[in-house]
Amino acid sequence: MTTMSNRYQPETTKNRPTMRHVAALAGVGIKTVSRVMNDEPGVSEATRQRVLGASQQLNYQLDMAAGSLRRAGRQTLSIGLLLPSVSNPFSGEIHRALEDALTARGIAVFAASLDDDPEREKALVAAFLGRRVDGLVLTPIAKSQSYVIPEHSRDLPMVFIDREPVGIEADAVVTDNAVGAARAAAHLIARGHTKLAYLGDRTDIQTARERRRGFIEELGRAGIPTSVVPVREGLHDEESARKAAVELLSSEDPPTAIFSSQNLVTFGVMRALKELGVSRKVALVGFDDFTLADMMDPGITVIAQHPERIGKLAAGRLLARIDGDYSAPTTYVVPTELIERGSGELRPAR
Amino acid sequence: MTTMSNRYQPETTKNRPTMRHVAALAGVGIKTVSRVMNDEPGVSEATRQRVLGASQQLNYQLDMAAGSLRRAGRQTLSIGLLLPSVSNPFSGEIHRALEDALTARGIAVFAASLDDDPEREKALVAAFLGRRVDGLVLTPIAKSQSYVIPEHSRDLPMVFIDREPVGIEADAVVTDNAVGAARAAAHLIARGHTKLAYLGDRTDIQTARERRRGFIEELGRAGIPTSVVPVREGLHDEESARKAAVELLSSEDPPTAIFSSQNLVTFGVMRALKELGVSRKVALVGFDDFTLADMMDPGITVIAQHPERIGKLAAGRLLARIDGDYSAPTTYVVPTELIERGSGELRPAR
DNA sequence: TTGAAAGCGCTAACAA
DNA sequence: TTGTTAGCGCTTTCAA
């Protein structure tokens, strides 16, 4: 007697049916069931129908994990996605674009948040590798990604997004941070500003450094002495950005234009300008777009990124690698876009 | 000769090491390696160190899928999460709270977007079931969730969020939509409004219907004839909401206060008010909070939901079920919070 | 067209 | 403390 006939716990209720159950009910061999479930050829229509009927009757469902254990290539049709945080709108857009490209291929996405924690990055990568994902898409935060070299050498497809990896040659898809920031500077300079200030995020973040570099270099090109340009960094939240902006604007020789390196900083600056009643006097260009930016008073001019393009490109690279593309690793740069809404077009007070 | 000695493709480069490789290198049996990798007791420290050394040397990683195939309980330490869209901020907050509770237990999260598509709901549930997730957290959109009854009967933990399921008794965690909407109505009535309007989402969405019901019922309790209250529904994006609001406000006897049932509708109404120059004349309360609501002019009063509480509660219920809680399915209701910011405190013009 | 046997990488059960 | 054997649910291989 097998457990199937245990009358205290009927298998129809608790136990999941296997191919063997379906085969028995349909009166065929287990391999025939496998052929039907995987849409393989070489099964007569009559047999196919009988198997399908039995499978539906038992509510059978193919176990992908068990299958991929034996299958050549061992694919699990799942990938791992590591983002700064799944609750971050920018990450959400990337996630969505990736999902759309991968779901079309039947690939499921494990998602996880890093919170700028290098240890977490390593732990989550290990967790995904243990689940034998077919690929990895990640925003690197650890100092070096050399720890994944063994996996990468075993041909595990890997695409880095938003930031380039360090210590490993692999595909990456990033925003053109320096060019975008330089464009912001040029935009403000063209409107007559000579007293510009930079408010930025923590300097251990690669993208923040790139944005500062692009901004400062453009000032240099315009002949503005960059040594006297106020640079406030290490601003990782709204409140610290607001304080820094208030301080700057209350100084003896306040800037007439501000560039903020990310959304939370932009929000902090907006609050400072409102608080001091100079929203229409001091120009502002923020890096990264946000909801309702056009509804502010004035509308906020931004250097918009394109997360959906980043996600789509990353998915494309990952799928190409999964499909056996062995060309040299490449970094793809997604251009930014300057969106004029008013705050960046204000001219310096006379 | 095994494939290990194939000189055209050295196994150290391409093939993933297995327990057998580690066992051979460490000079122990395969079961001893299993004990070490799973932190099971009964291994001498010396042996443990030898196994650990060999495993690191080979860069070995335990295959969870293969393990759970044999393990009693067959847990995969992964769950499936189905959201309206991973790019939706409300969903993102829920996702994050869930992740935090589950990652602590070593559980990975498959995330996917439904886009209000019933077919997609069924396909994605099937995709996750095929991957043998230990549980499911989903926002139901299909007319009925009875299709998952077989799985639920097999004790697959399942928690529905945001909306209650139909056709199946299972745990659910929802916002108190009707009470929240009623509170919005009461708030406006208390400020002297008698001419209120409701602008809402598509009526096939359960939460939208609940919000309308709560709002209308409160008007009734206040003695306002509900038959003459303007109700505009089927608004699923900003533009349709803006148009509806403009039309309403341009009518002969325009409302002095508006309640909008979700963010996109709120944004549309905000645009209409600005366009007509009545942002400070017509009161507005929106359902659901959003970034920068306090930076608008006036600030937007909202009925805030608590996505992080929904996510945390859902995770708690799921884990309890995974741990063998067989108590009766329950619906948990998360209260809303009215946040006054100005727009909801405007009084009707004299 | 069909199916029996072997085995994927691992853990359970049991033996040494 | 350690190892051997069987077998999880499936696919591969190969024979009928």
XYZ file of C-alpha atoms (C1' of nucleotides) in Angstrom:
732
model
C 0.000 0.000 0.000
C 1.342 3.410 -0.866
C 0.530 6.633 0.931
C -2.013 7.234 -1.797
C -4.454 4.979 -0.046
C -3.941 6.378 3.433
C -7.532 6.964 4.461
C -6.668 9.436 7.174
C -5.294 11.890 4.688
C -6.631 11.389 1.182
C -3.940 12.287 -1.345
C -6.402 14.225 -3.400
C -6.488 16.760 -0.607
C -2.962 17.191 0.617
C -0.448 15.542 -1.641
C 0.556 17.101 -4.869
C 0.175 14.725 -7.795
C 3.304 13.750 -9.709
C 3.836 12.560 -13.249
C 3.550 9.025 -11.967
C -0.001 9.700 -10.761
C -0.975 11.211 -14.084
C 0.658 8.340 -15.977
C -1.175 5.767 -13.880
C -4.532 7.478 -14.356
C -4.016 7.916 -18.096
C -2.692 4.397 -18.440
C 0.554 5.468 -20.086
C 4.223 5.563 -19.211
C 5.703 8.448 -17.287
C 7.824 9.546 -20.247
C 4.711 10.025 -22.328
C 3.324 12.366 -19.714
C 6.594 14.246 -19.799
C 6.329 14.570 -23.559
C 2.819 15.949 -23.351
C 3.553 18.386 -20.533
C 6.555 19.744 -22.406
C 4.841 19.886 -25.778
C 7.329 17.490 -27.262
C 6.487 15.787 -30.559
C 5.998 12.090 -30.991
C 2.735 11.581 -29.124
C -0.450 10.552 -30.865
C -3.326 12.960 -30.499
C -5.446 10.335 -28.757
C -2.780 9.692 -26.119
C -2.183 13.382 -25.713
C -5.839 13.994 -24.953
C -5.926 11.152 -22.442
C -2.886 12.538 -20.636
C -4.228 16.075 -20.664
C -7.511 14.838 -19.240
C -5.835 12.959 -16.419
C -3.569 15.905 -15.643
C -6.494 18.277 -15.391
C -8.510 15.862 -13.312
C -5.687 15.628 -10.798
C -4.871 19.323 -11.112
C -1.357 18.333 -11.964
C 1.396 20.862 -12.370
C 4.843 20.281 -13.767
C 7.632 20.766 -11.219
C 10.124 23.028 -12.947
C 12.772 22.632 -10.273
C 12.801 18.862 -10.551
C 12.862 19.105 -14.313
C 15.763 21.499 -14.552
C 17.772 19.207 -12.292
C 18.112 16.690 -15.070
C 17.597 18.867 -18.116
C 20.575 19.735 -20.296
C 21.528 23.346 -19.601
C 19.844 23.178 -16.218
C 17.923 26.404 -16.711
C 15.487 27.426 -14.020
C 13.804 30.194 -16.025
C 14.353 32.603 -13.172
C 16.746 35.495 -12.665
C 17.777 37.615 -9.703
C 17.370 41.395 -9.605
C 19.147 43.472 -6.966
C 17.987 47.060 -6.598
C 18.762 49.908 -4.188
C 15.208 49.373 -2.948
C 12.078 47.924 -4.491
C 10.209 50.866 -2.946
C 12.273 53.418 -4.849
C 10.336 54.737 -7.893
C 13.424 54.796 -10.116
C 14.128 51.164 -9.257
C 10.472 50.324 -9.782
C 10.567 51.598 -13.357
C 13.680 49.582 -14.141
C 12.127 46.526 -12.525
C 8.996 46.863 -14.581
C 10.804 47.220 -17.901
C 12.922 44.180 -17.089
C 9.910 42.166 -16.072
C 8.104 42.938 -19.301
C 11.017 41.718 -21.403
C 11.608 38.594 -19.315
C 8.036 37.488 -18.651
C 7.588 37.288 -22.403
C 10.206 34.537 -22.314
C 8.677 32.776 -19.319
C 11.396 33.961 -16.974
C 10.420 34.857 -13.403
C 12.176 37.577 -11.424
C 13.477 37.363 -7.869
C 13.715 40.940 -6.590
C 15.559 42.226 -3.541
C 16.657 45.516 -1.965
C 20.257 46.373 -1.147
C 19.910 49.510 0.984
C 23.442 50.541 0.010
C 24.757 47.698 2.134
C 27.763 45.875 0.621
C 27.285 42.871 2.916
C 23.700 42.572 1.852
C 24.779 42.628 -1.773
C 27.007 39.618 -1.262
C 24.473 37.733 0.832
C 21.672 38.265 -1.670
C 23.828 37.290 -4.626
C 24.691 34.084 -2.769
C 21.017 33.488 -1.992
C 20.113 33.803 -5.662
C 23.019 31.659 -6.814
C 21.875 28.960 -4.411
C 18.546 29.037 -6.194
C 20.384 28.558 -9.474
C 19.077 31.629 -11.247
C 19.860 31.812 -14.957
C 21.194 35.338 -14.627
C 21.728 38.330 -12.385
C 20.931 42.006 -12.852
C 22.331 44.170 -10.109
C 23.107 47.657 -8.938
C 26.594 47.287 -7.481
C 27.220 48.913 -4.133
C 30.123 46.926 -2.677
C 33.615 48.355 -3.251
C 34.373 45.549 -5.666
C 32.377 42.922 -7.479
C 35.360 40.595 -7.908
C 33.634 38.115 -5.607
C 31.360 37.081 -8.472
C 34.215 36.375 -10.876
C 33.995 32.599 -10.291
C 30.317 32.596 -11.239
C 30.848 34.907 -14.166
C 33.584 32.571 -15.423
C 31.109 29.721 -15.266
C 29.109 31.711 -17.809
C 26.467 33.019 -15.466
C 24.976 35.987 -17.348
C 25.307 39.180 -15.376
C 24.370 42.775 -16.157
C 25.156 45.690 -13.876
C 22.806 48.629 -13.874
C 22.995 52.275 -12.838
C 26.633 51.919 -11.753
C 29.585 50.162 -13.348
C 31.083 47.228 -11.475
C 34.610 47.343 -10.082
C 37.114 44.495 -10.325
C 35.268 42.549 -12.988
C 34.617 42.941 -16.683
C 30.921 42.582 -17.319
C 28.064 44.227 -19.149
C 26.701 47.408 -17.627
C 23.894 49.826 -18.427
C 24.255 53.287 -16.920
C 22.907 56.808 -17.188
C 25.161 59.438 -18.683
C 25.594 61.159 -15.355
C 28.474 63.479 -16.183
C 26.993 64.654 -19.475
C 23.596 65.240 -17.871
C 25.085 67.272 -15.047
C 27.194 69.265 -17.515
C 24.064 70.035 -19.487
C 22.434 71.384 -16.336
C 25.422 73.649 -15.759
C 25.453 74.859 -19.357
C 21.714 75.528 -19.193
C 22.100 77.739 -16.128
C 25.193 79.504 -17.430
C 23.385 80.278 -20.680
C 20.778 82.094 -18.630
C 23.372 84.413 -17.172
C 24.241 82.674 -13.932
C 27.817 82.890 -12.699
C 27.173 82.097 -9.055
C 26.164 78.424 -9.107
C 26.139 75.895 -6.309
C 26.214 72.099 -6.242
C 24.289 70.083 -3.663
C 24.974 66.391 -3.808
C 24.647 62.972 -2.299
C 27.234 60.905 -0.428
C 30.554 60.789 -2.256
C 30.891 57.038 -1.865
C 28.172 56.730 -4.482
C 29.697 56.526 -7.933
C 26.859 58.281 -9.722
C 26.983 61.203 -7.290
C 30.676 61.677 -7.980
C 30.089 61.556 -11.736
C 27.389 64.177 -11.526
C 29.596 66.509 -9.541
C 32.446 66.005 -11.959
C 30.279 66.767 -14.989
C 28.848 69.865 -13.343
C 32.163 71.292 -12.154
C 33.956 70.561 -15.401
C 31.328 72.442 -17.358
C 31.773 75.472 -15.097
C 35.486 75.265 -15.790
C 34.884 75.197 -19.527
C 32.760 78.321 -19.165
C 35.611 80.086 -17.405
C 34.006 80.171 -13.980
C 36.646 79.714 -11.269
C 35.608 76.335 -9.885
C 37.550 76.698 -6.639
C 34.997 79.163 -5.293
C 31.912 77.200 -6.334
C 30.009 76.078 -3.236
C 29.863 72.283 -3.132
C 27.790 70.662 -0.393
C 27.939 66.876 -0.310
C 27.023 63.912 1.827
C 23.351 64.887 1.594
C 21.385 61.656 1.689
C 17.958 62.897 2.739
C 15.567 65.779 2.344
C 16.213 67.426 5.687
C 19.995 67.594 5.412
C 19.609 69.010 1.910
C 17.128 71.613 3.123
C 19.481 72.730 5.873
C 22.443 72.929 3.533
C 20.424 74.995 1.057
C 19.109 77.385 3.716
C 22.621 77.892 4.987
C 23.967 78.518 1.511
C 21.194 80.939 0.581
C 21.570 82.855 3.836
C 25.282 83.387 3.326
C 26.833 86.699 2.422
C 27.183 86.018 -1.276
C 24.430 83.496 -2.037
C 24.285 81.553 -5.308
C 21.721 82.563 -7.910
C 21.381 79.021 -9.230
C 21.469 75.572 -7.657
C 22.026 72.129 -9.120
C 20.884 69.189 -6.985
C 22.188 65.711 -7.698
C 19.166 63.568 -6.839
C 15.492 63.754 -5.945
C 15.656 63.898 -2.170
C 18.204 66.696 -2.422
C 16.005 68.487 -4.950
C 13.050 68.230 -2.561
C 15.133 69.653 0.272
C 16.234 72.574 -1.883
C 12.637 73.219 -2.955
C 11.637 73.442 0.690
C 14.482 75.818 1.456
C 13.564 78.088 -1.452
C 9.932 78.144 -0.386
C 10.849 78.779 3.227
C 13.012 81.747 2.262
C 10.477 82.962 -0.286
C 12.909 82.829 -3.186
C 11.375 80.058 -5.317
C 11.021 82.555 -8.167
C 14.367 84.223 -7.615
C 16.868 81.380 -7.380
C 17.166 78.990 -10.303
C 17.073 75.226 -9.703
C 17.832 72.229 -11.877
C 17.494 68.787 -10.339
C 18.977 65.518 -11.545
C 16.266 62.873 -12.082
C 12.636 63.536 -12.875
C 9.759 63.085 -10.426
C 5.970 63.017 -10.301
C 4.265 66.429 -10.138
C 7.465 68.316 -10.958
C 5.392 70.324 -13.447
C 2.777 71.132 -10.798
C 5.216 72.922 -8.535
C 5.402 76.699 -8.498
C 7.477 77.255 -10.519
C 7.698 73.918 -12.323
C 10.968 72.182 -11.603
C 13.432 71.863 -14.463
C 15.167 68.488 -14.393
C 17.723 66.295 -16.060
C 15.485 63.279 -16.621
C 16.848 59.762 -16.611
C 15.198 56.935 -18.500
C 14.818 54.003 -16.133
C 12.549 52.140 -18.531
C 15.262 52.256 -21.193
C 17.847 51.075 -18.690
C 15.642 48.146 -17.738
C 14.871 47.241 -21.322
C 18.508 47.406 -22.382
C 19.613 45.351 -19.387
C 17.011 42.707 -20.170
C 18.158 42.615 -23.769
C 21.779 42.106 -22.779
C 20.883 39.438 -20.250
C 18.793 37.483 -22.727
C 21.523 37.729 -25.359
C 24.037 36.304 -22.871
C 21.608 33.579 -21.848
C 21.233 32.749 -25.530
C 24.959 32.264 -25.850
C 26.346 35.649 -26.876
C 30.041 35.547 -25.943
C 31.072 38.931 -27.284
C 33.185 41.251 -25.129
C 31.463 42.891 -22.142
C 30.187 46.359 -22.938
C 28.945 49.367 -21.012
C 25.818 50.906 -22.471
C 25.207 54.558 -21.727
C 21.634 55.844 -21.677
C 21.389 59.583 -22.424
C 19.556 62.020 -20.175
C 17.071 64.638 -21.216
C 16.731 68.208 -20.001
C 13.114 69.099 -19.318
C 12.425 72.832 -18.956
C 9.660 73.662 -16.528
C 10.478 77.112 -15.220
C 12.794 76.784 -12.228
C 15.835 76.287 -14.425
C 14.995 79.201 -16.698
C 14.954 81.876 -13.985
C 17.591 84.534 -14.592
C 19.840 85.974 -11.920
C 18.443 89.006 -10.058
C 19.979 92.276 -11.236
C 37.028 8.774 -17.422
C 34.416 11.222 -16.255
C 33.699 14.600 -17.817
C 35.830 16.070 -15.056
C 38.963 15.173 -16.964
C 37.813 16.482 -20.322
C 40.829 18.528 -21.279
C 38.958 20.646 -23.777
C 36.788 22.161 -21.100
C 38.376 22.021 -17.663
C 35.679 21.566 -15.032
C 37.203 24.224 -12.830
C 36.140 26.774 -15.417
C 32.714 25.831 -16.606
C 31.175 23.110 -14.504
C 29.697 23.870 -11.165
C 31.126 21.687 -8.409
C 28.759 19.345 -6.585
C 28.843 17.819 -3.141
C 30.599 14.826 -4.619
C 33.481 17.027 -5.748
C 33.775 18.614 -2.338
C 33.573 15.214 -0.639
C 36.291 13.806 -2.855
C 38.608 16.759 -2.258
C 38.022 16.723 1.497
C 38.335 12.954 1.616
C 34.975 12.434 3.316
C 31.585 10.982 2.430
C 28.986 13.054 0.641
C 26.638 12.994 3.631
C 29.292 14.631 5.773
C 29.504 17.488 3.313
C 25.726 17.776 3.471
C 25.911 17.969 7.258
C 28.472 20.726 7.154
C 26.728 22.770 4.497
C 23.462 22.594 6.417
C 25.006 23.271 9.806
C 23.808 19.948 11.126
C 25.365 18.607 14.327
C 27.424 15.451 14.553
C 30.532 16.520 12.681
C 33.899 16.867 14.386
C 35.441 20.284 14.185
C 38.451 18.933 12.300
C 36.286 17.338 9.607
C 34.153 20.435 9.414
C 37.173 22.598 8.720
C 38.417 20.231 6.041
C 35.062 20.250 4.300
C 34.755 24.017 4.560
C 38.237 24.387 3.105
C 37.472 22.141 0.159
C 34.153 23.859 -0.472
C 35.762 27.281 -0.536
C 38.578 26.083 -2.731
C 36.081 24.827 -5.298
C 33.780 27.781 -4.747
C 31.036 25.322 -4.005
C 27.485 26.411 -3.458
C 24.630 24.310 -2.143
C 21.862 23.721 -4.669
C 18.657 24.571 -2.822
C 16.384 23.261 -5.537
C 17.989 19.830 -5.511
C 17.896 19.786 -1.730
C 14.265 20.699 -1.369
C 13.392 17.938 -3.805
C 14.210 15.351 -1.183
C 13.780 17.310 2.017
C 10.726 16.646 4.144
C 8.283 19.499 3.660
C 9.849 20.318 0.298
C 10.225 23.987 1.061
C 11.944 26.132 -1.530
C 12.309 29.196 0.698
C 10.729 31.339 -1.968
C 7.327 32.955 -2.308
C 5.432 34.647 -5.101
C 4.178 38.225 -4.908
C 1.628 39.531 -7.407
C 1.128 43.296 -7.479
C -0.835 45.696 -9.665
C 2.575 46.836 -10.894
C 6.052 46.757 -9.403
C 6.452 50.323 -10.677
C 3.506 51.593 -8.631
C 4.739 53.386 -5.452
C 1.973 51.929 -3.290
C 2.894 48.421 -4.442
C 6.543 49.210 -3.927
C 5.982 50.042 -0.265
C 4.060 46.828 0.312
C 6.736 44.865 -1.517
C 9.470 46.372 0.605
C 7.739 45.648 3.916
C 7.116 42.068 2.842
C 10.694 41.627 1.713
C 12.046 42.854 5.033
C 9.974 40.351 6.983
C 10.748 37.452 4.649
C 14.441 38.037 3.971
C 14.993 37.765 7.695
C 13.816 34.175 7.353
C 15.902 33.485 4.266
C 12.899 33.556 1.970
C 13.326 35.040 -1.511
C 10.537 36.879 -3.303
C 9.386 36.392 -6.889
C 7.615 39.608 -7.889
C 5.345 40.212 -10.856
C 2.910 42.818 -12.188
C -0.728 42.125 -13.004
C -1.799 45.248 -14.885
C -5.410 44.593 -13.902
C -5.415 41.624 -16.257
C -7.323 38.561 -14.957
C -5.630 36.245 -17.458
C -2.250 37.437 -16.351
C -3.188 36.754 -12.744
C -3.912 33.120 -13.530
C -0.843 32.677 -15.733
C 1.488 34.174 -13.142
C 0.013 32.139 -10.305
C 0.578 29.032 -12.415
C 4.146 30.123 -13.179
C 4.889 30.513 -9.482
C 3.202 27.253 -8.544
C 5.357 25.496 -11.123
C 8.362 26.866 -9.275
C 6.965 25.392 -6.068
C 6.855 28.593 -4.046
C 6.126 28.145 -0.344
C 3.405 30.743 -0.436
C 1.601 33.385 -2.443
C 0.745 37.007 -1.694
C -1.495 38.549 -4.273
C -3.714 41.444 -5.191
C -6.742 39.730 -6.731
C -8.047 41.177 -9.963
C -9.832 38.258 -11.614
C -13.587 37.999 -11.004
C -13.052 34.974 -8.817
C -10.086 33.320 -7.180
C -11.757 29.924 -6.973
C -9.183 28.599 -9.440
C -6.625 28.438 -6.629
C -8.862 26.377 -4.334
C -7.049 23.131 -5.202
C -3.719 24.622 -4.189
C -5.147 26.255 -1.093
C -6.593 22.892 -0.076
C -3.134 21.408 -0.406
C -2.135 23.851 2.307
C -0.352 26.337 0.131
C -0.245 29.503 2.252
C -1.948 32.390 0.535
C -2.625 35.952 1.605
C -4.626 38.411 -0.453
C -3.779 42.074 -0.192
C -5.547 45.334 -0.937
C -8.692 43.536 -2.098
C -10.563 40.563 -0.710
C -10.688 37.425 -2.833
C -13.949 36.130 -4.276
C -14.975 32.484 -4.298
C -12.420 31.312 -1.766
C -11.948 31.660 1.957
C -8.442 32.870 2.636
C -6.527 35.436 4.642
C -6.691 38.992 3.394
C -5.189 42.318 4.430
C -7.044 45.377 3.206
C -7.341 49.108 3.778
C -10.477 50.379 5.453
C -11.693 51.987 2.262
C -15.274 52.750 3.242
C -14.381 54.183 6.629
C -11.617 56.296 5.119
C -13.893 57.698 2.446
C -16.583 58.381 5.039
C -14.067 60.273 7.110
C -13.252 62.443 4.099
C -16.941 63.222 3.671
C -17.406 64.012 7.354
C -14.357 66.246 7.294
C -15.712 68.301 4.413
C -19.246 68.444 5.821
C -17.886 69.651 9.146
C -16.355 72.591 7.276
C -19.720 73.643 5.976
C -19.825 71.966 2.589
C -23.163 70.701 1.318
C -22.330 70.558 -2.376
C -19.842 67.695 -2.598
C -18.749 65.658 -5.594
C -17.181 62.232 -5.962
C -14.616 61.455 -8.651
C -13.645 57.832 -8.821
C -11.883 55.012 -10.596
C -13.367 52.195 -12.669
C -16.249 50.511 -10.903
C -14.952 47.013 -11.599
C -12.307 47.729 -8.977
C -13.520 46.619 -5.581
C -11.686 49.279 -3.607
C -13.119 52.032 -5.802
C -16.651 50.812 -5.118
C -15.984 50.667 -1.381
C -14.691 54.207 -1.347
C -17.722 55.495 -3.184
C -20.033 53.611 -0.838
C -18.341 55.001 2.261
C -18.431 58.523 0.901
C -22.060 58.451 -0.231
C -23.292 56.772 2.942
C -21.707 59.448 5.077
C -23.467 62.147 3.056
C -26.705 60.293 3.670
C -26.075 60.190 7.416
C -25.508 63.958 7.322
C -28.869 64.446 5.668
C -27.540 65.473 2.280
C -29.768 64.127 -0.503
C -27.414 61.649 -2.143
C -29.363 61.400 -5.365
C -28.179 64.821 -6.478
C -24.515 64.332 -5.543
C -22.379 64.390 -8.688
C -20.607 61.053 -9.103
C -18.089 60.724 -11.944
C -16.599 57.265 -12.304
C -14.518 55.160 -14.657
C -11.623 57.600 -14.298
C -8.452 55.554 -14.610
C -5.919 58.230 -15.522
C -5.015 61.830 -14.855
C -6.380 63.277 -18.065
C -9.848 61.779 -17.839
C -10.038 62.944 -14.232
C -8.961 66.461 -15.193
C -11.619 66.654 -17.883
C -14.323 65.366 -15.568
C -13.345 67.904 -12.914
C -13.257 70.824 -15.351
C -16.688 69.861 -16.632
C -18.079 69.558 -13.138
C -16.619 72.855 -11.969
C -17.867 74.669 -15.054
C -21.418 73.496 -14.554
C -24.250 75.708 -13.419
C -24.192 74.669 -9.813
C -20.609 73.543 -9.210
C -19.567 71.607 -6.109
C -17.636 73.427 -3.384
C -15.767 70.303 -2.355
C -14.379 67.302 -4.203
C -13.356 63.844 -3.033
C -11.092 61.878 -5.363
C -10.758 58.132 -4.952
C -7.123 57.573 -5.928
C -3.903 59.393 -6.760
C -4.188 59.745 -10.510
C -7.685 61.137 -10.066
C -6.421 63.506 -7.377
C -3.692 64.739 -9.732
C -6.237 65.334 -12.474
C -8.462 67.314 -10.117
C -5.481 69.353 -8.936
C -4.739 70.277 -12.539
C -8.348 71.247 -13.161
C -8.455 73.440 -10.059
C -5.217 75.164 -11.052
C -6.409 75.627 -14.618
C -9.612 77.273 -13.454
C -7.805 79.247 -10.789
C -9.892 77.847 -7.944
C -7.274 75.869 -6.013
C -7.972 78.035 -2.970
C -11.724 78.124 -3.438
C -12.763 74.523 -3.950
C -11.930 72.018 -1.222
C -10.227 68.728 -2.123
C -9.561 65.545 -0.203
C -7.778 62.710 -2.000
C -7.688 59.043 -1.093
C -4.097 57.788 -0.726
C -1.088 59.899 0.183
C 1.662 60.928 -2.246
C 5.091 62.518 -2.302
C 5.166 66.328 -2.184
C 1.471 66.582 -1.263
C 2.518 69.079 1.405
C 4.474 71.125 -1.125
C 1.461 71.872 -3.279
C -0.354 75.184 -3.003
C -2.429 74.650 -0.991
C -1.141 71.412 0.526
C -3.365 68.485 -0.380
C -5.378 66.920 2.419
C -5.481 63.152 2.054
C -6.800 59.942 3.496
C -3.469 58.152 3.862
C -3.176 54.413 3.539
C -0.416 52.439 5.216
C 1.150 50.162 2.622
C 4.059 49.271 4.904
C 1.593 48.001 7.509
C -0.266 46.022 4.893
C 2.972 44.412 3.752
C 4.120 43.655 7.251
C 0.791 42.153 8.268
C 0.612 40.069 5.103
C 4.121 38.751 5.720
C 3.186 37.904 9.277
C 0.126 35.960 8.210
C 2.019 34.146 5.476
C 4.796 33.096 7.838
C 2.282 31.946 10.422
C 0.576 29.777 7.802
C 3.917 28.440 6.609
C 4.684 27.568 10.219
C 1.517 25.519 10.440
C -1.165 27.884 11.700
C -4.467 26.270 10.707
C -6.845 28.770 12.283
C -9.778 30.092 10.274
C -8.980 32.538 7.452
C -9.300 36.149 8.551
C -9.504 39.531 6.889
C -7.321 42.143 8.531
C -8.359 45.736 8.086
C -5.692 48.430 8.199
C -7.068 51.827 9.251
C -6.526 54.985 7.225
C -5.387 58.328 8.511
C -6.663 61.769 7.585
C -3.800 64.206 7.035
C -4.805 67.878 6.985
C -2.712 70.015 4.675
C -4.979 72.847 3.621
C -7.001 71.773 0.596
C -9.474 69.830 2.704
C -9.935 72.645 5.205
C -11.118 75.279 2.715
C -14.631 76.473 3.505
C -17.349 77.000 0.905
C -17.435 80.471 -0.658
C -20.152 82.666 0.826
C 4.798 6.049 -31.028
C 5.968 4.429 -26.515
C 8.329 3.241 -22.238
C 12.095 1.227 -19.013
C 16.200 2.420 -16.798
C 19.614 5.631 -15.285
C 20.743 9.628 -13.003
C 20.511 15.143 -12.042
C 22.283 16.990 -6.730
C 20.705 16.510 -2.830
C 18.611 14.655 1.966
C 16.282 10.774 4.813
C 16.880 6.636 6.872
C 19.651 3.619 8.557
C 23.911 1.096 9.348
C 28.655 0.966 10.857
C 31.178 10.542 14.269
C 30.768 8.925 9.621
C 29.187 6.736 5.411
C 25.973 3.919 2.408
C 21.806 3.357 0.096
C 17.508 4.776 -1.663
C 14.790 8.034 -3.787
C 12.623 13.178 -4.349
C 10.158 14.362 -9.619
C 11.775 14.874 -13.471
C 14.515 14.364 -18.296
C 17.893 11.784 -20.914
C 19.171 7.815 -23.256
C 18.167 4.020 -25.556
C 15.584 0.061 -26.729
C 11.156 -1.861 -28.241
